[in-house]
């Protein structure tokens, strides 16, 4: 598996990006301002993440997605680890990530990768998404914000 920066003339893998964020408008907005990285295996895109500069010396990992048939193979952890290294190489001092309160597996993964919960944005998904989101039998309402020093 190789992880690389998506070239400007390539189309981003929207099917994967929409697995992690169901709002096409929001995904398209942060793709304009961020850098999209893809994981490829056997000439197929199997994973994606986006790094979005937010403040001086701070970058946000805004989307981490793995194709459903490749779940459970550690690819998500490889993507997060690659994002941390890419952020360090670009000179950032802090990397942040936000995920839904219902994203239990993702919250565990990010903490295993050294992120710590810094705050909760109450009702973020109620305010910013038209459709209700349910995951793991839980309504996704709040954004759990995590951060890691680089």
PDB file of N, CA, C and O in Angstrom, residues 1-29:
ATOM      1  N   UNK A   1       0.844  -1.181   0.000  1.00  0.00           N
ATOM      2  CA  UNK A   1       0.000   0.000   0.000  1.00  0.00           C
ATOM      3  C   UNK A   1       0.888   1.242   0.000  1.00  0.00           C
ATOM      4  O   UNK A   1       1.853   1.305   0.751  1.00  0.00           O
ATOM      5  N   UNK A   2       0.537   2.214  -0.831  1.00  0.00           N
ATOM      6  CA  UNK A   2       1.248   3.485  -0.888  1.00  0.00           C
ATOM      7  C   UNK A   2       0.290   4.602  -0.500  1.00  0.00           C
ATOM      8  O   UNK A   2      -0.893   4.562  -0.868  1.00  0.00           O
ATOM      9  N   UNK A   3       0.799   5.595   0.222  1.00  0.00           N
ATOM     10  CA  UNK A   3       0.014   6.780   0.569  1.00  0.00           C
ATOM     11  C   UNK A   3       0.715   7.967  -0.070  1.00  0.00           C
ATOM     12  O   UNK A   3       1.923   8.137   0.088  1.00  0.00           O
ATOM     13  N   UNK A   4      -0.060   8.771  -0.807  1.00  0.00           N
ATOM     14  CA  UNK A   4       0.542   9.904  -1.516  1.00  0.00           C
ATOM     15  C   UNK A   4      -0.445  11.069  -1.587  1.00  0.00           C
ATOM     16  O   UNK A   4      -1.645  10.906  -1.440  1.00  0.00           O
ATOM     17  N   UNK A   5       0.121  12.245  -1.857  1.00  0.00           N
ATOM     18  CA  UNK A   5      -0.673  13.445  -2.072  1.00  0.00           C
ATOM     19  C   UNK A   5      -1.404  13.328  -3.401  1.00  0.00           C
ATOM     20  O   UNK A   5      -0.806  12.938  -4.415  1.00  0.00           O
ATOM     21  N   UNK A   6      -2.683  13.630  -3.395  1.00  0.00           N
ATOM     22  CA  UNK A   6      -3.471  13.635  -4.623  1.00  0.00           C
ATOM     23  C   UNK A   6      -3.024  14.816  -5.477  1.00  0.00           C
ATOM     24  O   UNK A   6      -2.899  15.939  -4.989  1.00  0.00           O
ATOM     25  N   UNK A   7      -2.761  14.567  -6.748  1.00  0.00           N
ATOM     26  CA  UNK A   7      -2.338  15.637  -7.646  1.00  0.00           C
ATOM     27  C   UNK A   7      -3.515  16.559  -7.957  1.00  0.00           C
ATOM     28  O   UNK A   7      -4.664  16.132  -7.972  1.00  0.00           O
ATOM     29  N   UNK A   8      -3.210  17.806  -8.249  1.00  0.00           N
ATOM     30  CA  UNK A   8      -4.249  18.814  -8.518  1.00  0.00           C
ATOM     31  C   UNK A   8      -5.158  18.438  -9.682  1.00  0.00           C
ATOM     32  O   UNK A   8      -6.322  18.810  -9.718  1.00  0.00           O
ATOM     33  N   UNK A   9      -4.624  17.696 -10.660  1.00  0.00           N
ATOM     34  CA  UNK A   9      -5.429  17.326 -11.826  1.00  0.00           C
ATOM     35  C   UNK A   9      -6.219  16.029 -11.625  1.00  0.00           C
ATOM     36  O   UNK A   9      -6.948  15.597 -12.518  1.00  0.00           O
ATOM     37  N   UNK A  10      -6.106  15.409 -10.454  1.00  0.00           N
ATOM     38  CA  UNK A  10      -6.848  14.180 -10.157  1.00  0.00           C
ATOM     39  C   UNK A  10      -8.133  14.497  -9.402  1.00  0.00           C
ATOM     40  O   UNK A  10      -8.169  15.439  -8.600  1.00  0.00           O
ATOM     41  N   UNK A  11      -9.155  13.724  -9.647  1.00  0.00           N
ATOM     42  CA  UNK A  11     -10.400  13.887  -8.900  1.00  0.00           C
ATOM     43  C   UNK A  11     -10.288  13.208  -7.543  1.00  0.00           C
ATOM     44  O   UNK A  11      -9.806  12.078  -7.457  1.00  0.00           O
ATOM     45  N   UNK A  12     -10.748  13.866  -6.497  1.00  0.00           N
ATOM     46  CA  UNK A  12     -10.712  13.235  -5.175  1.00  0.00           C
ATOM     47  C   UNK A  12     -11.713  12.080  -5.115  1.00  0.00           C
ATOM     48  O   UNK A  12     -12.735  12.097  -5.811  1.00  0.00           O
ATOM     49  N   UNK A  13     -11.443  11.068  -4.301  1.00  0.00           N
ATOM     50  CA  UNK A  13     -12.345   9.921  -4.178  1.00  0.00           C
ATOM     51  C   UNK A  13     -13.570  10.267  -3.319  1.00  0.00           C
ATOM     52  O   UNK A  13     -13.622   9.956  -2.128  1.00  0.00           O
ATOM     53  N   UNK A  14     -14.547  10.913  -3.945  1.00  0.00           N
ATOM     54  CA  UNK A  14     -15.719  11.402  -3.205  1.00  0.00           C
ATOM     55  C   UNK A  14     -16.479  10.276  -2.503  1.00  0.00           C
ATOM     56  O   UNK A  14     -17.002  10.487  -1.411  1.00  0.00           O
ATOM     57  N   UNK A  15     -16.534   9.091  -3.118  1.00  0.00           N
ATOM     58  CA  UNK A  15     -17.243   7.991  -2.471  1.00  0.00           C
ATOM     59  C   UNK A  15     -16.643   7.685  -1.099  1.00  0.00           C
ATOM     60  O   UNK A  15     -17.377   7.465  -0.130  1.00  0.00           O
ATOM     61  N   UNK A  16     -15.325   7.713  -0.993  1.00  0.00           N
ATOM     62  CA  UNK A  16     -14.672   7.478   0.297  1.00  0.00           C
ATOM     63  C   UNK A  16     -14.830   8.673   1.231  1.00  0.00           C
ATOM     64  O   UNK A  16     -15.120   8.504   2.418  1.00  0.00           O
ATOM     65  N   UNK A  17     -14.621   9.858   0.706  1.00  0.00           N
ATOM     66  CA  UNK A  17     -14.741  11.060   1.542  1.00  0.00           C
ATOM     67  C   UNK A  17     -16.131  11.171   2.161  1.00  0.00           C
ATOM     68  O   UNK A  17     -16.281  11.580   3.310  1.00  0.00           O
ATOM     69  N   UNK A  18     -17.151  10.776   1.400  1.00  0.00           N
ATOM     70  CA  UNK A  18     -18.523  10.862   1.907  1.00  0.00           C
ATOM     71  C   UNK A  18     -18.842   9.765   2.930  1.00  0.00           C
ATOM     72  O   UNK A  18     -19.841   9.870   3.641  1.00  0.00           O
ATOM     73  N   UNK A  19     -17.989   8.751   3.037  1.00  0.00           N
ATOM     74  CA  UNK A  19     -18.150   7.771   4.117  1.00  0.00           C
ATOM     75  C   UNK A  19     -17.880   8.416   5.472  1.00  0.00           C
ATOM     76  O   UNK A  19     -18.535   8.096   6.461  1.00  0.00           O
ATOM     77  N   UNK A  20     -16.895   9.303   5.510  1.00  0.00           N
ATOM     78  CA  UNK A  20     -16.508   9.944   6.766  1.00  0.00           C
ATOM     79  C   UNK A  20     -17.272  11.231   7.032  1.00  0.00           C
ATOM     80  O   UNK A  20     -17.364  11.673   8.178  1.00  0.00           O
ATOM     81  N   UNK A  21     -17.795  11.849   5.993  1.00  0.00           N
ATOM     82  CA  UNK A  21     -18.524  13.115   6.134  1.00  0.00           C
ATOM     83  C   UNK A  21     -19.643  13.113   5.096  1.00  0.00           C
ATOM     84  O   UNK A  21     -19.378  13.236   3.900  1.00  0.00           O
ATOM     85  N   UNK A  22     -20.902  12.968   5.525  1.00  0.00           N
ATOM     86  CA  UNK A  22     -21.995  12.821   4.560  1.00  0.00           C
ATOM     87  C   UNK A  22     -22.408  14.086   3.812  1.00  0.00           C
ATOM     88  O   UNK A  22     -23.254  14.016   2.931  1.00  0.00           O
ATOM     89  N   UNK A  23     -21.807  15.234   4.121  1.00  0.00           N
ATOM     90  CA  UNK A  23     -22.174  16.473   3.442  1.00  0.00           C
ATOM     91  C   UNK A  23     -21.230  16.762   2.279  1.00  0.00           C
ATOM     92  O   UNK A  23     -20.077  17.154   2.485  1.00  0.00           O
ATOM     93  N   UNK A  24     -21.712  16.580   1.054  1.00  0.00           N
ATOM     94  CA  UNK A  24     -20.900  16.857  -0.134  1.00  0.00           C
ATOM     95  C   UNK A  24     -20.436  18.315  -0.135  1.00  0.00           C
ATOM     96  O   UNK A  24     -19.282  18.602  -0.474  1.00  0.00           O
ATOM     97  N   UNK A  25     -21.298  19.250   0.254  1.00  0.00           N
ATOM     98  CA  UNK A  25     -20.919  20.672   0.259  1.00  0.00           C
ATOM     99  C   UNK A  25     -19.768  20.939   1.212  1.00  0.00           C
ATOM    100  O   UNK A  25     -18.828  21.664   0.867  1.00  0.00           O
ATOM    101  N   UNK A  26     -19.830  20.366   2.396  1.00  0.00           N
ATOM    102  CA  UNK A  26     -18.760  20.584   3.373  1.00  0.00           C
ATOM    103  C   UNK A  26     -17.459  19.948   2.887  1.00  0.00           C
ATOM    104  O   UNK A  26     -16.390  20.552   2.973  1.00  0.00           O
ATOM    105  N   UNK A  27     -17.537  18.733   2.345  1.00  0.00           N
ATOM    106  CA  UNK A  27     -16.347  18.058   1.818  1.00  0.00           C
ATOM    107  C   UNK A  27     -15.728  18.893   0.695  1.00  0.00           C
ATOM    108  O   UNK A  27     -14.514  19.126   0.680  1.00  0.00           O
ATOM    109  N   UNK A  28     -16.536  19.368  -0.231  1.00  0.00           N
ATOM    110  CA  UNK A  28     -16.011  20.166  -1.339  1.00  0.00           C
ATOM    111  C   UNK A  28     -15.354  21.446  -0.843  1.00  0.00           C
ATOM    112  O   UNK A  28     -14.341  21.883  -1.395  1.00  0.00           O
ATOM    113  N   UNK A  29     -15.904  22.047   0.201  1.00  0.00           N
ATOM    114  CA  UNK A  29     -15.320  23.271   0.759  1.00  0.00           C
ATOM    115  C   UNK A  29     -13.936  23.018   1.335  1.00  0.00           C
ATOM    116  O   UNK A  29     -13.003  23.761   1.076  1.00  0.00           O
TER     117      UNK A  29
END
